[in-house]
Tab-separated table of C-alpha atoms in Angstrom:
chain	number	residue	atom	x	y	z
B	568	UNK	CA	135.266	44.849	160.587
B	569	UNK	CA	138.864	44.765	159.862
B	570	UNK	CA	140.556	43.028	163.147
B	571	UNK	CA	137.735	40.696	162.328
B	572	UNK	CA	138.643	39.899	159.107
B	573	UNK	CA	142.135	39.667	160.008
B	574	UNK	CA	141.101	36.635	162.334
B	575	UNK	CA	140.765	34.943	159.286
B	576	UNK	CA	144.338	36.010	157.544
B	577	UNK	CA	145.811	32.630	159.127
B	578	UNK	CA	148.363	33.054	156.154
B	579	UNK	CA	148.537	36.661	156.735
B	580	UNK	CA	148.221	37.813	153.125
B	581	UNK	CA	146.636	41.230	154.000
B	582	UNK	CA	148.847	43.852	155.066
B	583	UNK	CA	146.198	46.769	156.462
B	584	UNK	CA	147.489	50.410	155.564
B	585	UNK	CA	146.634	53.828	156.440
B	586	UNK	CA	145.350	56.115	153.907
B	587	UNK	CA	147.396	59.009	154.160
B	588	UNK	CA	151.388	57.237	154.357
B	589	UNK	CA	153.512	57.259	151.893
B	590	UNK	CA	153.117	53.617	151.042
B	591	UNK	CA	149.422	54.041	150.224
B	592	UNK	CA	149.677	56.978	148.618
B	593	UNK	CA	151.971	55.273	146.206
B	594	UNK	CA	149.675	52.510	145.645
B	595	UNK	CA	146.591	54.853	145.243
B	596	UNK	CA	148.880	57.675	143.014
B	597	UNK	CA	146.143	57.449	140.543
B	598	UNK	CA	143.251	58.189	142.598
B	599	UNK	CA	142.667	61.938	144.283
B	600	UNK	CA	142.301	62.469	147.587
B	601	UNK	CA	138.499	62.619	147.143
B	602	UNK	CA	138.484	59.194	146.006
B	603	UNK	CA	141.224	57.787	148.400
B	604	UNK	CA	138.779	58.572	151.024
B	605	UNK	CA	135.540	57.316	149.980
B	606	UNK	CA	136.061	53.884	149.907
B	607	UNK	CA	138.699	51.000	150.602
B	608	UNK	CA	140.685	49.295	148.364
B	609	UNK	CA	142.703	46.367	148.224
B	610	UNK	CA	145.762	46.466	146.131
B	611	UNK	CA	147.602	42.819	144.920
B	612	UNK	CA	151.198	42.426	144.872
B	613	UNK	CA	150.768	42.972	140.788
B	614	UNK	CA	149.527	45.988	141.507
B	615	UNK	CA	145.618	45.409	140.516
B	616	UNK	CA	143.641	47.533	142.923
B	617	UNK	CA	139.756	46.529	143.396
B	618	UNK	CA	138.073	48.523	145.842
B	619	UNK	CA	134.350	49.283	147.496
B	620	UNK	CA	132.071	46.622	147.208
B	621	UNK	CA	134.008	45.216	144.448
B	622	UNK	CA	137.126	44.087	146.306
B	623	UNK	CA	134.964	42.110	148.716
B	624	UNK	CA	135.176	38.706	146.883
B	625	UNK	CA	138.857	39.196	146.246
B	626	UNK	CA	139.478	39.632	149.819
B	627	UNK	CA	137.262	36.439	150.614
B	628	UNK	CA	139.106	34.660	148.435
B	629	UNK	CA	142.363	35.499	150.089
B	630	UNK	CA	140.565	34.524	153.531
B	631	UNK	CA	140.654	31.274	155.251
B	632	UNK	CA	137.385	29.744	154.806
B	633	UNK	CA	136.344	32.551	152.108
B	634	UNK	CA	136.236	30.517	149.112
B	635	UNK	CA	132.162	30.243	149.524
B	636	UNK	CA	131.297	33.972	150.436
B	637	UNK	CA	134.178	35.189	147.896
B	638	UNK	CA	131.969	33.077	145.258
B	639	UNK	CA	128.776	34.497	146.848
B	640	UNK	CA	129.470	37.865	147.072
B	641	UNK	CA	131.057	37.720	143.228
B	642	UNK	CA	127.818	36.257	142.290
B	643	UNK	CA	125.428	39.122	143.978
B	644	UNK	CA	127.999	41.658	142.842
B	645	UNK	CA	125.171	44.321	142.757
B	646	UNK	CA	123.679	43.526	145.857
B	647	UNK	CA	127.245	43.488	147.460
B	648	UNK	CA	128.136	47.040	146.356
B	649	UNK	CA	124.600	48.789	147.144
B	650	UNK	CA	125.629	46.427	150.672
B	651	UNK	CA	128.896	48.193	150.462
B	652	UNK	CA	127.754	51.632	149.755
B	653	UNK	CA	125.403	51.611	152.669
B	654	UNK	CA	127.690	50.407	155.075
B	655	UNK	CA	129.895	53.110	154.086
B	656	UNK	CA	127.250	56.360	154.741
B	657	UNK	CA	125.941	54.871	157.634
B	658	UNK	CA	129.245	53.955	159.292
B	659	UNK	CA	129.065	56.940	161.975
B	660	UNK	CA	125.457	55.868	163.227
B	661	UNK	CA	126.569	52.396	162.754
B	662	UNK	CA	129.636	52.512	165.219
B	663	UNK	CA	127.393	54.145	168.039
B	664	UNK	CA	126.424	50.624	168.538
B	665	UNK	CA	129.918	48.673	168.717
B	666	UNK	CA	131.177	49.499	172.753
B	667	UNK	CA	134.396	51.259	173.111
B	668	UNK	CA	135.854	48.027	174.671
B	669	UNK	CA	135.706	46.424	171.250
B	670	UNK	CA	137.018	49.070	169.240
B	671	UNK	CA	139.945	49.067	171.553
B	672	UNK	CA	140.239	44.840	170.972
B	673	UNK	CA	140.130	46.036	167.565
B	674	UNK	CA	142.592	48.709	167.430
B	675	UNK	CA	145.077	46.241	169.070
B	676	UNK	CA	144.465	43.140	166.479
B	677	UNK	CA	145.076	45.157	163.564
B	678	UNK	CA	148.284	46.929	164.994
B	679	UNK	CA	149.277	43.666	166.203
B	680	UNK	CA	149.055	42.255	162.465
B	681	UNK	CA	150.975	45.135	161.089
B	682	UNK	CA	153.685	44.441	163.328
């Protein structure tokens, strides 16, 4: 879902990070581990960190073309985290379906990003 949200970036405004370096930890100092891990988060450069289901419409917003889903998906806020939160326990059974092929596209566009 990432590399193909990153198609969008045009304006590359999203810098992807790993949980687990120093930068994020920094930027997620107030969170445990525990909570690090269960969800994603998008951090501004102020510092405001939404994350889960509610960070969705920020990141539309900072998407080309997002403008309408960001205002959708802050609209159905509920619906969007329950979305969110399903997503998120199913993702193993979920990613038996994607071919390895695509993962490895994937892997590529988000390092290429980065760089």
């Amino acid at each position: 879902m990432l590399a193909g949200l990153l198609r969008f970036d045009t304006a590359r405004r999203l810098r992807p990070l790993a949980l687990g370096t120093p930068e994020s930890d920094a930027l997620l100092a107030d969170l445990t581990p525990p909570e690090r891990n269960a969800s994603w988060h998008l951090v501004s450069p102020t510092g405001q960190r939404e994350s889960a289901g509610d960070a969705a419409p920020h990141l539309f917003a900072l998407l080309r073309g997002g403008a309408v889903p960001a205002a959708v998906l802050s609209a159905l806020q509920p619906v969007t985290n329950r979305a969110y939160r399903w997503v998120a326990t199913n993702r193993t059974q979920l990613s038996r379906w994607v071919p390895s092929s695509v993962k490895q596209g994937a892997g590529e566009k988000i390092r290429r990003h980065t760089a």
